[in-house]
PDB file of C-alpha atoms and ligand atoms in Angstrom:
ATOM      1  CA  UNK A  24      67.093 -13.986  29.885  1.00 90.00           C
ATOM      2  CA  UNK A  25      64.201 -14.486  27.784  1.00 97.00           C
ATOM      3  CA  UNK A  26      61.635 -11.625  26.429  1.00 98.00           C
ATOM      4  CA  UNK A  27      58.263 -12.129  24.787  1.00 98.00           C
ATOM      5  CA  UNK A  28      57.268 -10.595  21.702  1.00 98.00           C
ATOM      6  CA  UNK A  29      54.096 -11.458  20.718  1.00 98.00           C
ATOM      7  CA  UNK A  30      52.224 -10.923  17.563  1.00 98.00           C
ATOM      8  CA  UNK A  31      48.388 -10.784  16.801  1.00 98.00           C
ATOM      9  CA  UNK A  32      46.111 -11.581  13.279  1.00 98.00           C
ATOM     10  CA  UNK A  33      47.635 -10.929   9.993  1.00 97.00           C
ATOM     11  CA  UNK A  34      50.978  -9.771  11.101  1.00 98.00           C
ATOM     12  CA  UNK A  35      51.826 -13.039   9.105  1.00 98.00           C
ATOM     13  CA  UNK A  36      51.408 -10.963   6.011  1.00 96.00           C
ATOM     14  CA  UNK A  37      53.401  -8.262   7.019  1.00 96.00           C
ATOM     15  CA  UNK A  38      55.404  -6.728   3.657  1.00 91.00           C
ATOM     16  CA  UNK A  39      52.493  -7.429   1.628  1.00 91.00           C
ATOM     17  CA  UNK A  40      49.593  -6.440   3.539  1.00 92.00           C
ATOM     18  CA  UNK A  41      48.860  -2.717   2.777  1.00 90.00           C
ATOM     19  CA  UNK A  42      52.696  -1.881   2.382  1.00 93.00           C
ATOM     20  CA  UNK A  43      51.469   1.818   2.342  1.00 92.00           C
ATOM     21  CA  UNK A  44      50.566   1.686   5.722  1.00 92.00           C
ATOM     22  CA  UNK A  45      52.403  -1.085   7.517  1.00 94.00           C
ATOM     23  CA  UNK A  46      55.592  -0.883   5.263  1.00 90.00           C
ATOM     24  CA  UNK A  47      57.318  -4.018   3.466  1.00 95.00           C
ATOM     25  CA  UNK A  48      59.703  -5.375   6.218  1.00 96.00           C
ATOM     26  CA  UNK A  49      58.606  -9.187   6.764  1.00 97.00           C
ATOM     27  CA  UNK A  50      57.387 -10.028  10.785  1.00 98.00           C
ATOM     28  CA  UNK A  51      60.724 -12.822   9.682  1.00 97.00           C
ATOM     29  CA  UNK A  52      62.827  -9.952   8.985  1.00 97.00           C
ATOM     30  CA  UNK A  53      61.568  -7.984  12.334  1.00 98.00           C
ATOM     31  CA  UNK A  54      62.521 -11.532  13.821  1.00 98.00           C
ATOM     32  CA  UNK A  55      65.971 -12.322  12.845  1.00 98.00           C
ATOM     33  CA  UNK A  56      66.676  -8.042  13.282  1.00 98.00           C
ATOM     34  CA  UNK A  57      65.389  -8.318  17.092  1.00 98.00           C
ATOM     35  CA  UNK A  58      66.688 -11.526  17.757  1.00 98.00           C
ATOM     36  CA  UNK A  59      70.635  -9.983  16.585  1.00 98.00           C
ATOM     37  CA  UNK A  60      69.732  -6.866  19.240  1.00 98.00           C
ATOM     38  CA  UNK A  61      68.747  -8.827  21.705  1.00 97.00           C
ATOM     39  CA  UNK A  62      71.623 -11.311  21.646  1.00 97.00           C
ATOM     40  CA  UNK A  63      74.265  -7.930  21.520  1.00 96.00           C
ATOM     41  CA  UNK A  64      72.197  -7.158  24.674  1.00 94.00           C
ATOM     42  CA  UNK A  65      72.635 -10.433  26.298  1.00 95.00           C
ATOM     43  CA  UNK A  66      69.125 -11.673  25.711  1.00 96.00           C
ATOM     44  CA  UNK A  67      66.841 -13.775  24.064  1.00 98.00           C
ATOM     45  CA  UNK A  68      64.029 -13.360  22.546  1.00 98.00           C
ATOM     46  CA  UNK A  69      60.692 -15.383  22.001  1.00 98.00           C
ATOM     47  CA  UNK A  70      59.196 -14.113  19.237  1.00 98.00           C
ATOM     48  CA  UNK A  71      55.440 -15.224  17.959  1.00 98.00           C
ATOM     49  CA  UNK A  72      52.547 -14.891  15.769  1.00 98.00           C
ATOM     50  CA  UNK A  73      49.300 -16.289  15.980  1.00 98.00           C
ATOM     51  CA  UNK A  74      44.935 -15.448  14.523  1.00 98.00           C
ATOM     52  CA  UNK A  75      43.859 -16.796  17.610  1.00 98.00           C
ATOM     53  CA  UNK A  76      42.895 -14.480  20.204  1.00 98.00           C
ATOM     54  CA  UNK A  77      42.611 -17.389  23.130  1.00 98.00           C
ATOM     55  CA  UNK A  78      46.347 -18.748  22.240  1.00 98.00           C
ATOM     56  CA  UNK A  79      47.486 -15.084  22.180  1.00 98.00           C
ATOM     57  CA  UNK A  80      46.266 -15.055  26.191  1.00 98.00           C
ATOM     58  CA  UNK A  81      47.706 -18.409  26.623  1.00 98.00           C
ATOM     59  CA  UNK A  82      51.274 -16.830  25.543  1.00 98.00           C
ATOM     60  CA  UNK A  83      50.901 -13.710  27.695  1.00 98.00           C
ATOM     61  CA  UNK A  84      50.543 -16.069  30.641  1.00 98.00           C
ATOM     62  CA  UNK A  85      53.296 -18.297  29.614  1.00 98.00           C
ATOM     63  CA  UNK A  86      55.394 -15.174  28.944  1.00 98.00           C
ATOM     64  CA  UNK A  87      54.625 -14.018  32.412  1.00 98.00           C
ATOM     65  CA  UNK A  88      55.469 -18.079  33.859  1.00 98.00           C
ATOM     66  CA  UNK A  89      58.838 -17.636  31.654  1.00 98.00           C
ATOM     67  CA  UNK A  90      59.661 -14.068  30.496  1.00 98.00           C
ATOM     68  CA  UNK A  91      61.381 -11.248  31.654  1.00 98.00           C
ATOM     69  CA  UNK A  92      59.393  -8.629  29.789  1.00 98.00           C
ATOM     70  CA  UNK A  93      56.804  -8.375  27.072  1.00 98.00           C
ATOM     71  CA  UNK A  94      56.193  -6.540  23.898  1.00 98.00           C
ATOM     72  CA  UNK A  95      53.083  -7.277  22.396  1.00 98.00           C
ATOM     73  CA  UNK A  96      51.116  -6.204  18.795  1.00 98.00           C
ATOM     74  CA  UNK A  97      47.700  -7.509  19.396  1.00 98.00           C
ATOM     75  CA  UNK A  98      46.839  -6.375  15.764  1.00 98.00           C
ATOM     76  CA  UNK A  99      43.135  -5.964  16.087  1.00 98.00           C
ATOM     77  CA  UNK A 100      42.375  -7.741  19.234  1.00 98.00           C
ATOM     78  CA  UNK A 101      43.983  -4.014  20.447  1.00 98.00           C
ATOM     79  CA  UNK A 102      40.640  -2.850  20.066  1.00 98.00           C
ATOM     80  CA  UNK A 103      38.055  -5.349  21.199  1.00 98.00           C
ATOM     81  CA  UNK A 104      39.772  -8.234  23.571  1.00 98.00           C
ATOM     82  CA  UNK A 105      38.782  -7.919  27.206  1.00 98.00           C
ATOM     83  CA  UNK A 106      40.158 -11.143  27.511  1.00 98.00           C
ATOM     84  CA  UNK A 107      44.298  -9.953  26.542  1.00 98.00           C
ATOM     85  CA  UNK A 108      43.163  -7.203  28.672  1.00 98.00           C
ATOM     86  CA  UNK A 109      42.681  -8.975  32.029  1.00 98.00           C
ATOM     87  CA  UNK A 110      46.002 -11.572  30.705  1.00 98.00           C
ATOM     88  CA  UNK A 111      48.157  -8.472  30.458  1.00 98.00           C
ATOM     89  CA  UNK A 112      46.675  -7.092  33.979  1.00 98.00           C
ATOM     90  CA  UNK A 113      47.782 -10.176  35.707  1.00 97.00           C
ATOM     91  CA  UNK A 114      51.044  -9.798  34.610  1.00 97.00           C
ATOM     92  CA  UNK A 115      53.882  -8.617  36.796  1.00 96.00           C
ATOM     93  CA  UNK A 116      56.873  -8.018  34.324  1.00 98.00           C
ATOM     94  CA  UNK A 117      57.548  -5.234  32.294  1.00 98.00           C
ATOM     95  CA  UNK A 118      55.090  -5.026  29.268  1.00 98.00           C
ATOM     96  CA  UNK A 119      54.838  -2.634  25.963  1.00 98.00           C
ATOM     97  CA  UNK A 120      52.190  -2.781  23.682  1.00 98.00           C
ATOM     98  CA  UNK A 121      53.312  -1.900  20.191  1.00 98.00           C
ATOM     99  CA  UNK A 122      51.408  -1.085  17.322  1.00 98.00           C
ATOM    100  CA  UNK A 123      53.409  -0.337  13.275  1.00 98.00           C
ATOM    101  CA  UNK A 124      51.015   2.248  12.510  1.00 97.00           C
ATOM    102  CA  UNK A 125      50.485   5.521  14.502  1.00 98.00           C
ATOM    103  CA  UNK A 126      46.578   4.462  15.592  1.00 98.00           C
ATOM    104  CA  UNK A 127      45.714   7.767  16.620  1.00 97.00           C
ATOM    105  CA  UNK A 128      46.110   9.295  13.336  1.00 97.00           C
ATOM    106  CA  UNK A 129      43.479   6.364  11.488  1.00 96.00           C
ATOM    107  CA  UNK A 130      40.025   5.406  11.594  1.00 94.00           C
ATOM    108  CA  UNK A 131      38.474   6.307  14.895  1.00 96.00           C
ATOM    109  CA  UNK A 132      37.597   2.943  15.668  1.00 95.00           C
ATOM    110  CA  UNK A 133      41.595   2.407  16.131  1.00 97.00           C
ATOM    111  CA  UNK A 134      41.979   5.002  18.878  1.00 96.00           C
ATOM    112  CA  UNK A 135      40.520   2.944  21.537  1.00 97.00           C
ATOM    113  CA  UNK A 136      42.913   0.501  22.805  1.00 98.00           C
ATOM    114  CA  UNK A 137      41.432  -2.509  25.537  1.00 98.00           C
ATOM    115  CA  UNK A 138      45.116  -3.099  25.985  1.00 98.00           C
ATOM    116  CA  UNK A 139      47.054   0.272  26.878  1.00 98.00           C
ATOM    117  CA  UNK A 140      45.744   0.489  30.431  1.00 98.00           C
ATOM    118  CA  UNK A 141      47.251  -2.955  31.572  1.00 98.00           C
ATOM    119  CA  UNK A 142      50.935  -2.195  30.279  1.00 98.00           C
ATOM    120  CA  UNK A 143      53.686  -0.081  30.858  1.00 98.00           C
ATOM    121  CA  UNK A 144      54.396   1.860  27.851  1.00 98.00           C
ATOM    122  CA  UNK A 145      52.514   2.164  24.545  1.00 98.00           C
ATOM    123  CA  UNK A 146      55.066   2.625  21.208  1.00 98.00           C
ATOM    124  CA  UNK A 147      53.278   2.963  17.793  1.00 98.00           C
ATOM    125  CA  UNK A 148      53.870   5.171  14.579  1.00 98.00           C
ATOM    126  CA  UNK A 149      57.436   3.981  14.081  1.00 98.00           C
ATOM    127  CA  UNK A 150      56.747   1.399  11.739  1.00 97.00           C
ATOM    128  CA  UNK A 151      59.300  -1.596  12.069  1.00 97.00           C
ATOM    129  CA  UNK A 152      61.671  -0.021  13.562  1.00 97.00           C
ATOM    130  CA  UNK A 153      59.077   0.522  16.335  1.00 98.00           C
ATOM    131  CA  UNK A 154      60.204  -3.224  17.606  1.00 98.00           C
ATOM    132  CA  UNK A 155      63.434  -2.064  17.929  1.00 98.00           C
ATOM    133  CA  UNK A 156      62.680   0.736  19.713  1.00 98.00           C
ATOM    134  CA  UNK A 157      60.255  -0.987  22.209  1.00 98.00           C
ATOM    135  CA  UNK A 158      62.856  -3.956  22.918  1.00 98.00           C
ATOM    136  CA  UNK A 159      65.473  -0.935  23.827  1.00 97.00           C
ATOM    137  CA  UNK A 160      62.853   0.361  25.947  1.00 97.00           C
ATOM    138  CA  UNK A 161      61.658  -2.950  27.419  1.00 97.00           C
ATOM    139  CA  UNK A 162      65.281  -3.656  28.473  1.00 97.00           C
ATOM    140  CA  UNK A 163      65.746  -0.421  30.075  1.00 96.00           C
ATOM    141  CA  UNK A 164      62.612  -1.367  32.140  1.00 97.00           C
ATOM    142  CA  UNK A 165      63.780  -4.529  33.172  1.00 97.00           C
ATOM    143  CA  UNK A 166      67.258  -3.344  34.073  1.00 95.00           C
ATOM    144  CA  UNK A 167      65.287  -0.768  36.339  1.00 95.00           C
ATOM    145  CA  UNK A 168      68.716   1.902  34.366  1.00 86.00           C
ATOM    146  CA  UNK A 169      67.729   5.245  34.635  1.00 73.00           C
ATOM    147  CA  UNK A 170      68.423   7.872  32.099  1.00 77.00           C
ATOM    148  CA  UNK A 171      71.438   7.780  30.076  1.00 69.00           C
TER     149      UNK A 171
HETATM  150  C1  DQA B 213      48.414  -2.790  14.324  1.00 57.72           C
HETATM  151  C2  DQA B 213      47.060  -1.658  14.086  1.00 57.72           C
HETATM  152  C3  DQA B 213      45.691  -2.591  14.220  1.00 57.72           C
HETATM  153  O1  DQA B 213      44.795  -1.228  14.421  1.00 57.72           O
HETATM  154  C4  DQA B 213      45.603  -3.041  13.251  1.00 57.72           C
HETATM  155  O2  DQA B 213      44.391  -4.014  13.130  1.00 57.72           O
HETATM  156  C5  DQA B 213      46.878  -4.056  12.871  1.00 57.72           C
HETATM  157  C6  DQA B 213      47.771  -3.773  13.257  1.00 57.72           C
HETATM  158  C7  DQA B 213      49.427  -1.889  13.755  1.00 57.72           C
HETATM  159  O3  DQA B 213      50.818  -2.418  14.343  1.00 57.72           O
HETATM  160  O4  DQA B 213      49.819  -0.694  13.602  1.00 57.72           O
HETATM  161  O5  DQA B 213      46.770  -5.261  12.497  1.00 57.72           O
HETATM  162  O6  DQA B 213      48.418  -3.320  15.331  1.00 57.72           O
END
């Protein structure tokens, strides 16, 4: 059972990119930690990053066809992309929007997310650890697991 974790523009530079905001953990480190956590839960993670909006749309569609759930950090496309919103709307699988930073505590232009209305849940402000929180939450949604 595979879950997709998709990352948008500039997230390839995590670790070096504005570390005071995004931390020093690299995207590769996050991918490894997620793979290990998923394996423990008997799942596989398809972990990807792109700087290109259209490719992100292609991958969202692919997640809908092949995945059991989706975590997406669309980076700056969060605040601009109707195409990603539309692609997410079509997905019948559980889907979570994820941001390392608390987008509501930053510049005003980051407070608007085109993605939030098209997903089941939003996690932000937990840094790299948010990915593990999101995976745990996604598995609960997939398994329709009640609290506890
Ligand atoms: C981000 C927040 C976005 O506003 C920003 O453009 C990013 C990263 C985050 O993970 O905090 O690229 O999605």
